[in-house]
PDB file of C-alpha atoms in Angstrom:
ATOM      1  CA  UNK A   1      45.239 -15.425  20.755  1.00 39.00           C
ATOM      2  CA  UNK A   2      47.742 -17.463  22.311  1.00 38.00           C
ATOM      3  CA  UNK A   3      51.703 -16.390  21.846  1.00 42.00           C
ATOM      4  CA  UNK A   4      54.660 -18.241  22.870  1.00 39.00           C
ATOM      5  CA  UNK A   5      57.545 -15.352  22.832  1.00 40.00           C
ATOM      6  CA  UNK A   6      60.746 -15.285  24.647  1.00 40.00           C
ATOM      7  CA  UNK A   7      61.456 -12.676  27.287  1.00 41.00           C
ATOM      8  CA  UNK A   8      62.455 -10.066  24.809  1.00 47.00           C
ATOM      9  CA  UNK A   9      59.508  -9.999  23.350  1.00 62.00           C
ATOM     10  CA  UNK A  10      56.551  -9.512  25.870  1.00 82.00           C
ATOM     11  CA  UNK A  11      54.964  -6.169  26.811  1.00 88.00           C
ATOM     12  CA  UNK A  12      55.573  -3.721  29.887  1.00 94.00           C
ATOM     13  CA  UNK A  13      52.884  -3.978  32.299  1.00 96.00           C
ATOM     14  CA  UNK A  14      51.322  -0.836  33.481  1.00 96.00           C
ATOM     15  CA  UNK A  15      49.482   0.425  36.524  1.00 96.00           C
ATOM     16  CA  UNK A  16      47.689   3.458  37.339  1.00 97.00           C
ATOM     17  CA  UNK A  17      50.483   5.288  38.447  1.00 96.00           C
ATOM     18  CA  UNK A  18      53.075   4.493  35.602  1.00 96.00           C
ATOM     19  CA  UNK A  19      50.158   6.035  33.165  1.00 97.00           C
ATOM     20  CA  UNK A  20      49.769   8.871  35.489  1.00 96.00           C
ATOM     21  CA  UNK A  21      53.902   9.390  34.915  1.00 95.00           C
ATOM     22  CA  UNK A  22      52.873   9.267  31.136  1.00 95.00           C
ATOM     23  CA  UNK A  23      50.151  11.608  30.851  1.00 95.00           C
ATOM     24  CA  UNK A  24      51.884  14.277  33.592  1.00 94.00           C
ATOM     25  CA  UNK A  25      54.917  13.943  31.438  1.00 92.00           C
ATOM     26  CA  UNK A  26      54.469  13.375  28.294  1.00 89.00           C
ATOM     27  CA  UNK A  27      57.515  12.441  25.798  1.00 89.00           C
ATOM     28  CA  UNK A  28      57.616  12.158  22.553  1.00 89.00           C
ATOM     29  CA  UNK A  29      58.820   8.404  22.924  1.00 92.00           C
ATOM     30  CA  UNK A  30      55.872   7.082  23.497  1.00 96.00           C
ATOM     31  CA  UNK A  31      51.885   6.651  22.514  1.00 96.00           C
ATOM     32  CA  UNK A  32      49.013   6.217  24.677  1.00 97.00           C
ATOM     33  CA  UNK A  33      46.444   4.113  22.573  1.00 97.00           C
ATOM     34  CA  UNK A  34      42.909   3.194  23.609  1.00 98.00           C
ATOM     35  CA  UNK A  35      41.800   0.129  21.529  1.00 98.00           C
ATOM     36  CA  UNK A  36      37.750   0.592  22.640  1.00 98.00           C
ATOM     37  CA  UNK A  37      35.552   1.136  19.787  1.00 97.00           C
ATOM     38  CA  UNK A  38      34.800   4.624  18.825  1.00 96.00           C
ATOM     39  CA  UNK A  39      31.777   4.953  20.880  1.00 97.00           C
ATOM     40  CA  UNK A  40      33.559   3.825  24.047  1.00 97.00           C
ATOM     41  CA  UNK A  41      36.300   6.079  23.352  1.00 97.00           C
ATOM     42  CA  UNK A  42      33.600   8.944  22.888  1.00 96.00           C
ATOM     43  CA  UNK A  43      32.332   8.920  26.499  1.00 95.00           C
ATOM     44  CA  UNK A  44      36.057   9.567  27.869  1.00 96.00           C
ATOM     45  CA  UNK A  45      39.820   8.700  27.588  1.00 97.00           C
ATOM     46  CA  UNK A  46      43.102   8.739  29.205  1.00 97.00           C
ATOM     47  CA  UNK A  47      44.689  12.074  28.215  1.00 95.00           C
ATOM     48  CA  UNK A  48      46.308  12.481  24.729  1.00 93.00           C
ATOM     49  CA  UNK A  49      45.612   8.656  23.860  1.00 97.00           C
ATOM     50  CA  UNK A  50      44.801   7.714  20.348  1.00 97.00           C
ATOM     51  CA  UNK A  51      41.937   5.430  19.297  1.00 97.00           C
ATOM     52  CA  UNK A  52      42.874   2.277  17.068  1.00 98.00           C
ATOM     53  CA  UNK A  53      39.768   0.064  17.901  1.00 97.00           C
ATOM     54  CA  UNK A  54      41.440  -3.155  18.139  1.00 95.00           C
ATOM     55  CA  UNK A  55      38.035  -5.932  17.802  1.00 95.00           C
ATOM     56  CA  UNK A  56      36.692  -3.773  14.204  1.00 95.00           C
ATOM     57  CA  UNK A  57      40.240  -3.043  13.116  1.00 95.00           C
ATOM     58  CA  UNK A  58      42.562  -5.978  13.944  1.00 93.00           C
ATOM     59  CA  UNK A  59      44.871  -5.296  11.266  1.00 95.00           C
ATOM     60  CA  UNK A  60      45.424  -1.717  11.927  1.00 97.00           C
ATOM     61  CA  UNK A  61      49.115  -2.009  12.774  1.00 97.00           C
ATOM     62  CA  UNK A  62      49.890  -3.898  10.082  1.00 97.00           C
ATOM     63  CA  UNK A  63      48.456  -1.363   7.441  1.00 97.00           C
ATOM     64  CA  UNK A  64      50.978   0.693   5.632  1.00 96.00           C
ATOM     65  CA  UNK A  65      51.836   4.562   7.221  1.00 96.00           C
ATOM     66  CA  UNK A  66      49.344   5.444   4.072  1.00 97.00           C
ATOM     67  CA  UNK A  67      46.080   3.190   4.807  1.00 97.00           C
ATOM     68  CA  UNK A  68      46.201   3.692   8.467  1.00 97.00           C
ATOM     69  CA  UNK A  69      46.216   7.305   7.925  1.00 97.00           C
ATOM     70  CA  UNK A  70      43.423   7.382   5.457  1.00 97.00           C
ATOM     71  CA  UNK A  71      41.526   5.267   7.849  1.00 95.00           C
ATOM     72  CA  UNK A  72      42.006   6.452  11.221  1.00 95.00           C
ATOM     73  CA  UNK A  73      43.016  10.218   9.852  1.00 95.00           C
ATOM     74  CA  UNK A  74      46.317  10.569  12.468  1.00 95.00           C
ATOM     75  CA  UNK A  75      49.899   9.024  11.306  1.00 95.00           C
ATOM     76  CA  UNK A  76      50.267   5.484  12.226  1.00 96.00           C
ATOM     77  CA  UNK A  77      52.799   5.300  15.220  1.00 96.00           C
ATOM     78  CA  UNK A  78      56.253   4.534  14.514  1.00 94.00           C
ATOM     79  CA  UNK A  79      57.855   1.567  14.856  1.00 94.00           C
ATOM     80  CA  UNK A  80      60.494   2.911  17.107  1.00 92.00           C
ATOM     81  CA  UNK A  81      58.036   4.510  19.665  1.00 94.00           C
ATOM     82  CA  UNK A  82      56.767   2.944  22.680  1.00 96.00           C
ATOM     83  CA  UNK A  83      53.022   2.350  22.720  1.00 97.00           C
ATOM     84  CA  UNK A  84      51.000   1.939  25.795  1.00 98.00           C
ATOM     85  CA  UNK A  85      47.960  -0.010  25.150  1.00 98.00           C
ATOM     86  CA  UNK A  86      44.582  -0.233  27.004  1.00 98.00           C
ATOM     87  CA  UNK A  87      40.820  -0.489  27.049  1.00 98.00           C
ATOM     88  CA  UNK A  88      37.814  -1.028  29.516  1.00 97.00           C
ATOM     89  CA  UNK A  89      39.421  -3.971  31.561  1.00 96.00           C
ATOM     90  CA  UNK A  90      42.417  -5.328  30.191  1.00 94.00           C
ATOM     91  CA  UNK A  91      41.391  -8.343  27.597  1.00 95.00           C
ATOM     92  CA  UNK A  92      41.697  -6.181  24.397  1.00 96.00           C
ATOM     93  CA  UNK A  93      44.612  -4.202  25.771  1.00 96.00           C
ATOM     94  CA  UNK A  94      46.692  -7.493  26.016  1.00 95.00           C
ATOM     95  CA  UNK A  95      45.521  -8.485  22.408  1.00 95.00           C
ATOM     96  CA  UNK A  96      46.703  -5.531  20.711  1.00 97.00           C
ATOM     97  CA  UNK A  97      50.058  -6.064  22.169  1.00 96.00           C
ATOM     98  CA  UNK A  98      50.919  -8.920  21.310  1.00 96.00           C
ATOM     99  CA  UNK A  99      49.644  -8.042  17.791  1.00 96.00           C
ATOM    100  CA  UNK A 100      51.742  -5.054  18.407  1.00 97.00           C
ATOM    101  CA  UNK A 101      55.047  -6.917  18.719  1.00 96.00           C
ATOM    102  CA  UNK A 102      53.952  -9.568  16.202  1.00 96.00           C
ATOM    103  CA  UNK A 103      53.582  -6.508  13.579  1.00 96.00           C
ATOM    104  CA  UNK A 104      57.294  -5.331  14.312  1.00 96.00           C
ATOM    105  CA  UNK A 105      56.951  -3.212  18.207  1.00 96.00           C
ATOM    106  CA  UNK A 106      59.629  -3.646  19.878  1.00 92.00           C
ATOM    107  CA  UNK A 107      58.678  -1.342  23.002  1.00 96.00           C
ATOM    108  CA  UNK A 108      55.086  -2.428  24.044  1.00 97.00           C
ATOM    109  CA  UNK A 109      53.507  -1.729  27.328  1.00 97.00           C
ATOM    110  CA  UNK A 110      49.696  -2.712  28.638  1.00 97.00           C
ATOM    111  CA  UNK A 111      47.827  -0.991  30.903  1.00 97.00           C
ATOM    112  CA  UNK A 112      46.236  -3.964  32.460  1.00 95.00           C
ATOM    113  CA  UNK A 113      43.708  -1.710  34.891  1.00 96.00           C
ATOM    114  CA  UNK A 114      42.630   0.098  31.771  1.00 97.00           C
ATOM    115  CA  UNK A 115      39.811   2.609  31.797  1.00 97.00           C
ATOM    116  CA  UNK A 116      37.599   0.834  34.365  1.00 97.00           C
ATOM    117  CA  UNK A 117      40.848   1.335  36.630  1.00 97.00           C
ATOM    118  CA  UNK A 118      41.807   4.953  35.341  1.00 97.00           C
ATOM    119  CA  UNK A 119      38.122   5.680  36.238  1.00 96.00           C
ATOM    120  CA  UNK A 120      38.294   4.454  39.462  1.00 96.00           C
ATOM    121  CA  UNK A 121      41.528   6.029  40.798  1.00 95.00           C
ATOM    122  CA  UNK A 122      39.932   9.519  39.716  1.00 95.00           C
ATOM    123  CA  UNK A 123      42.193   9.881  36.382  1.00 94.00           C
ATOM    124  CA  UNK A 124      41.875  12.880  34.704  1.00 90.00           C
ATOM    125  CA  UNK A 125      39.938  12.441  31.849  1.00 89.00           C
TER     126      UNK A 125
END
């Protein structure tokens, strides 16, 4: 997916110790989501993050509040949040933000390490 946005429209880029600030200190303000499928998520996760499997369900964030909820069984997050994206390396983190912002985001980040680096650093899992 190629996007062609202006500046105020591009994601936050995250490293392992800006997640680390997130998970120590968590805020209601903002969302941790893994987009790995289910099984993936199953064998570990960042702390408190959510699992909206980005390649199986590319529309989730453009369901209503209803059919997310009925599908994933947790309330689809806000608009107004920030949401912190990532997954095993990076590629399907990136995706889901810009489909993030192109379904209405406004405060997107990307954890660009992603589990392979939250792994690796000795996150807490």
């Amino acid at each position: 997916i190629r996007c062609h946005s202006s500046s105020s429209s591009t994601s936050k880029v995250y490293d392992y110790e800006g997640v680390k600030e997130i998970v120590s200190n968590p805020a209601e303000s903002t969302l941790i989501i893994d987009v790995r499928e289910p099984h993936e998520y199953e064998q570990g996760f960042i702390p408190a993050a959510l699992n909206i499997p980005i390649v199986s369900q590319p529309d989730a964030l453009f369901l209503s509040p209803e059919e997310f909820e009925d599908k994933f069984g947790f309330q689809k997050p806000p608009i107004g949040k920030h949401v912190v994206f990532y997954c095993k390396a990076g590629v399907r983190s990136s995706s889901a933000a810009q489909l993030a912002l192109q379904a209405g985001y406004e405060s997107v980040g990307e954890y660009r390490g992603s589990w392979l680096d939250w792994e690796k650093q000795g996150g807490q899992v």
